[in-house]
Amino acid sequence: MSELGRFQDAFAAALAERASAPIAAWLPNGEGDGEAEPAGLAVYRNTIAKGCVDALAANFPTVASLVGDDWFRAAAALFVREHPPTSAALLAYGEAFPDWLDRFPPADDLPYLPAMARLDRMWTTALFAPEAQPLAAEAFALAPDALAAARPRLHPSLAFAWFDSGLPGLWLAAREPEPGEMALTDDPQGVLIARPDDMVHGRLLDAAGFAFLTAARDGASLGEAITAAARANPAADLATLFAALIADGAFSGLDLGDLA
């Protein structure tokens, strides 16, 4: 390892340990002998901590808006101390934040908060997912037997989930520029999040749509996925469901197998 590399590793250790000992070899004689954190090192550490807190606020905007800036930044500062970044890029920082909120006592009175964080995380994941061209409706213009046997590949940015209550609706409402009155319903809801082009979008997903996407994710053919959707909701308009998923940019490929 180069001298610069050794110094960078030692400097990171000094910041984490809040002590000058790891970088003693690069300090003037006597300055790195104690265990106390030098004032200059504290400035660097605080600057990094603020950057991490700012990144969390950007990556979890719904959580921040629901709890307020003071609460969020106090919680985020504690999270940062326990989970320092492992990369210089903070664009997607906070993978462990939803689970951390599950164990954070001050959030006990806000049982919906970890789910809001997980939904925010899904949005961020979609934002930085690999690029892929979504399939247009014309790609599905096949003979009925070939279409039923084809296996769709989901777009790499696509994320979806199911909840036992109306948390997705609350989350979507909270992300509006002017949320207005928000209410948490008891009805189960699903959510779909995707970035087929430059923008991430999200919408509610019903039981049939969730069943379809789950089957497709698990390798089912289109015919099998449609059957799963019909079982989940026999009253579902399957043609409309499929058209909506195409409009969402949910598919990036179609494997025709022997029928190609």
Coordinates of C-alpha atoms in Angstrom, one line a residue:
M1 CA 0.0 0.0 0.0
S2 CA 1.2 3.5 -0.8
E3 CA 2.1 6.1 1.9
L4 CA -1.0 8.0 0.9
G5 CA -3.2 4.9 1.2
R6 CA -1.7 4.2 4.7
F7 CA -2.4 7.7 5.8
Q8 CA -6.0 7.7 4.5
D9 CA -6.7 4.4 6.4
A10 CA -5.1 5.8 9.5
F11 CA -7.0 9.1 9.2
A12 CA -10.3 7.2 8.8
A13 CA -9.5 5.2 11.9
A14 CA -8.6 8.4 13.9
L15 CA -12.0 9.9 13.0
A16 CA -13.8 6.7 14.0
E17 CA -11.9 6.3 17.3
R18 CA -12.0 10.0 18.1
A19 CA -8.3 9.9 19.0
S20 CA -5.0 11.0 17.3
A21 CA -3.1 7.7 18.0
P22 CA -3.8 6.1 14.6
I23 CA -2.2 9.1 12.8
A24 CA 0.6 9.8 15.4
A25 CA 3.3 8.9 12.8
W26 CA 2.2 11.8 10.6
L27 CA 1.9 14.4 13.4
P28 CA 4.7 16.6 14.9
N29 CA 6.6 15.0 17.8
G30 CA 4.4 14.6 20.8
E31 CA 1.1 15.6 19.3
G32 CA -0.2 12.1 18.8
D33 CA 0.9 10.6 22.1
G34 CA -2.4 11.1 24.0
E35 CA -5.8 9.5 23.6
A36 CA -7.7 12.8 23.4
E37 CA -9.1 13.9 20.0
P38 CA -7.3 16.9 18.7
A39 CA -9.5 19.9 17.9
G40 CA -8.6 19.8 14.2
L41 CA -9.6 16.2 13.9
A42 CA -13.0 17.1 15.6
V43 CA -13.6 19.6 12.8
Y44 CA -13.1 17.0 10.1
R45 CA -15.3 14.5 12.0
N46 CA -18.1 17.0 12.5
T47 CA -18.0 18.0 8.9
I48 CA -18.2 14.4 7.8
A49 CA -21.1 13.8 10.3
K50 CA -23.0 16.8 9.0
G51 CA -22.6 15.5 5.4
C52 CA -23.9 12.1 6.5
V53 CA -26.9 13.7 8.2
D54 CA -27.6 15.8 5.2
A55 CA -27.4 12.7 3.0
L56 CA -29.9 10.9 5.2
A57 CA -32.3 13.8 5.0
A58 CA -32.1 13.8 1.2
N59 CA -32.5 10.0 1.0
F60 CA -35.4 9.8 3.5
P61 CA -37.4 12.9 2.8
T62 CA -40.7 11.4 3.9
V63 CA -39.4 10.4 7.3
A64 CA -37.9 13.9 7.7
S65 CA -41.1 15.6 6.8
L66 CA -43.2 13.5 9.1
V67 CA -41.1 13.9 12.3
G68 CA -39.7 17.4 11.7
D69 CA -36.2 18.7 11.2
D70 CA -35.0 18.7 14.8
W71 CA -36.2 15.2 15.6
F72 CA -34.8 13.8 12.3
R73 CA -31.4 15.4 12.7
A74 CA -31.0 14.3 16.3
A75 CA -31.9 10.7 15.3
A76 CA -29.7 10.8 12.2
A77 CA -26.7 12.0 14.2
L78 CA -27.0 8.9 16.4
F79 CA -27.4 6.7 13.4
V80 CA -24.3 8.1 11.8
R81 CA -22.2 7.4 14.9
E82 CA -23.3 3.7 14.8
H83 CA -23.2 3.3 11.0
P84 CA -20.4 5.4 9.5
P85 CA -20.4 5.4 5.7
T86 CA -18.3 2.8 4.0
S87 CA -17.9 4.8 0.8
A88 CA -17.0 8.4 0.0
A89 CA -20.2 8.5 -2.2
L90 CA -23.2 9.3 0.0
L91 CA -25.9 9.3 -2.7
A92 CA -27.4 6.1 -1.5
Y93 CA -26.3 6.3 2.2
G94 CA -28.6 4.8 4.8
E95 CA -29.3 1.2 3.8
A96 CA -29.5 0.2 7.5
F97 CA -31.6 3.2 8.6
P98 CA -35.1 1.6 8.3
D99 CA -34.1 -1.4 10.5
W100 CA -32.3 1.0 12.9
L101 CA -35.5 3.0 13.3
D102 CA -37.2 -0.3 14.2
R103 CA -34.9 -0.5 17.3
F104 CA -34.9 3.2 18.1
P105 CA -36.9 3.8 21.3
P106 CA -38.0 7.4 20.5
A107 CA -39.7 6.0 17.4
D108 CA -41.9 3.6 19.4
D109 CA -44.7 6.1 19.4
L110 CA -44.4 6.3 15.6
P111 CA -44.9 2.6 14.5
Y112 CA -45.3 3.6 10.8
L113 CA -41.9 5.3 10.6
P114 CA -39.7 2.3 9.7
A115 CA -42.1 1.4 6.9
M116 CA -41.9 5.0 5.6
A117 CA -38.1 4.7 5.7
R118 CA -38.2 1.4 3.8
L119 CA -40.4 3.0 1.1
D120 CA -38.0 6.0 0.9
R121 CA -35.2 3.5 0.5
M122 CA -37.1 1.8 -2.3
W123 CA -37.3 5.1 -4.1
T124 CA -33.6 5.8 -3.7
T125 CA -32.8 2.3 -4.9
A126 CA -34.9 2.8 -8.0
L127 CA -33.2 6.2 -8.6
F128 CA -29.8 4.6 -8.8
A129 CA -30.7 1.3 -10.5
P130 CA -29.0 0.4 -13.8
E131 CA -30.4 1.9 -16.9
A132 CA -32.6 -0.3 -19.2
Q133 CA -35.0 0.5 -22.0
P134 CA -38.5 -0.4 -21.0
L135 CA -40.6 -2.5 -23.3
A136 CA -43.3 -0.8 -25.3
A137 CA -46.7 -2.3 -25.9
E138 CA -45.6 -3.4 -29.4
A139 CA -43.2 -6.0 -27.9
F140 CA -46.2 -8.0 -26.7
A141 CA -47.9 -8.2 -30.1
L142 CA -47.5 -12.0 -30.3
A143 CA -49.7 -14.9 -31.0
P144 CA -51.8 -15.8 -27.9
D145 CA -49.9 -19.1 -27.3
A146 CA -46.5 -17.4 -27.6
L147 CA -47.6 -14.5 -25.4
A148 CA -48.8 -16.8 -22.7
A149 CA -45.6 -18.8 -22.7
A150 CA -43.2 -15.8 -22.8
R151 CA -41.4 -15.0 -19.6
P152 CA -41.1 -11.2 -18.8
R153 CA -38.0 -9.7 -17.3
L154 CA -38.7 -6.9 -14.9
H155 CA -37.1 -3.6 -15.2
P156 CA -34.0 -3.3 -13.0
S157 CA -35.4 -0.2 -11.3
L158 CA -38.7 -1.8 -10.5
A159 CA -39.5 -2.3 -6.8
F160 CA -42.8 -3.3 -5.3
A161 CA -44.1 -4.4 -1.9
W162 CA -47.3 -5.2 0.0
F163 CA -48.5 -3.9 3.3
D164 CA -51.2 -5.0 5.7
S165 CA -52.4 -1.4 6.0
G166 CA -52.6 1.8 4.0
L167 CA -49.0 2.8 4.5
P168 CA -48.2 3.2 0.8
G169 CA -51.1 5.7 0.4
L170 CA -49.8 7.6 3.4
W171 CA -46.3 7.6 2.0
L172 CA -47.3 8.8 -1.4
A173 CA -49.5 11.6 0.1
A174 CA -46.6 12.7 2.3
R175 CA -44.3 13.0 -0.8
E176 CA -46.6 15.5 -2.5
P177 CA -45.4 19.1 -2.6
E178 CA -48.4 20.1 -0.6
P179 CA -49.6 17.0 1.3
G180 CA -52.7 18.4 2.9
E181 CA -54.6 16.2 5.3
M182 CA -53.2 12.6 5.5
A183 CA -54.8 9.6 7.0
L184 CA -53.7 6.0 7.5
T185 CA -56.3 3.5 6.5
D186 CA -56.7 -0.1 7.6
D187 CA -57.1 -1.5 4.1
P188 CA -54.1 -3.5 2.8
Q189 CA -52.2 -1.8 0.0
G190 CA -49.3 -2.4 -2.4
V191 CA -46.9 0.0 -4.0
L192 CA -45.0 0.1 -7.2
I193 CA -41.9 2.2 -7.7
A194 CA -40.0 2.4 -11.0
R195 CA -37.6 4.7 -13.0
P196 CA -38.0 3.6 -16.6
D197 CA -36.6 7.0 -17.8
D198 CA -35.2 10.0 -16.0
M199 CA -37.9 10.2 -13.3
V200 CA -38.8 7.9 -10.5
H201 CA -42.6 7.4 -10.1
G202 CA -44.7 5.5 -7.6
R203 CA -48.3 4.4 -7.4
L204 CA -50.6 2.2 -5.4
L205 CA -50.7 -1.5 -6.5
D206 CA -53.7 -3.7 -5.9
A207 CA -53.6 -7.4 -4.9
A208 CA -53.9 -8.6 -8.5
G209 CA -51.0 -6.4 -9.6
F210 CA -48.9 -7.5 -6.7
A211 CA -49.6 -11.1 -7.4
F212 CA -48.7 -10.6 -11.1
L213 CA -45.4 -9.0 -10.4
T214 CA -44.5 -11.5 -7.7
A215 CA -45.0 -14.3 -10.1
A216 CA -43.1 -12.6 -12.8
R217 CA -40.2 -11.9 -10.4
D218 CA -40.1 -15.6 -9.5
G219 CA -39.8 -16.6 -13.2
A220 CA -43.4 -17.3 -14.2
S221 CA -44.6 -17.0 -17.7
L222 CA -47.1 -14.3 -18.6
G223 CA -49.9 -16.8 -18.6
E224 CA -48.9 -18.0 -15.2
A225 CA -48.6 -14.4 -13.9
I226 CA -52.0 -13.6 -15.2
T227 CA -53.4 -16.7 -13.6
A228 CA -51.9 -15.6 -10.2
A229 CA -53.4 -12.1 -10.6
A230 CA -56.8 -13.6 -11.3
R231 CA -56.6 -15.8 -8.2
A232 CA -55.6 -12.8 -6.1
N233 CA -58.7 -10.9 -7.3
P234 CA -61.2 -12.7 -9.6
A235 CA -62.9 -9.3 -10.3
A236 CA -59.7 -7.6 -11.6
D237 CA -59.6 -6.2 -15.1
L238 CA -56.6 -8.1 -16.3
A239 CA -56.2 -6.3 -19.6
T240 CA -56.2 -2.9 -17.8
L241 CA -53.7 -4.3 -15.2
F242 CA -51.3 -5.5 -17.9
A243 CA -51.6 -2.2 -19.9
A244 CA -50.9 -0.2 -16.7
L245 CA -47.7 -2.2 -16.0
I246 CA -46.5 -1.6 -19.5
A247 CA -47.2 2.1 -19.1
D248 CA -45.2 2.0 -15.8
G249 CA -42.2 0.6 -17.7
A250 CA -42.3 -2.5 -15.6
F251 CA -40.7 -4.8 -18.2
S252 CA -37.3 -4.6 -19.8
G253 CA -37.2 -7.9 -21.7
L254 CA -39.3 -10.8 -22.9
D255 CA -37.9 -14.4 -23.1
L256 CA -39.7 -16.3 -25.8
G257 CA -37.8 -19.6 -25.4
D258 CA -38.4 -22.1 -28.1
L259 CA -41.1 -20.0 -29.6
A260 CA -38.7 -17.2 -30.6

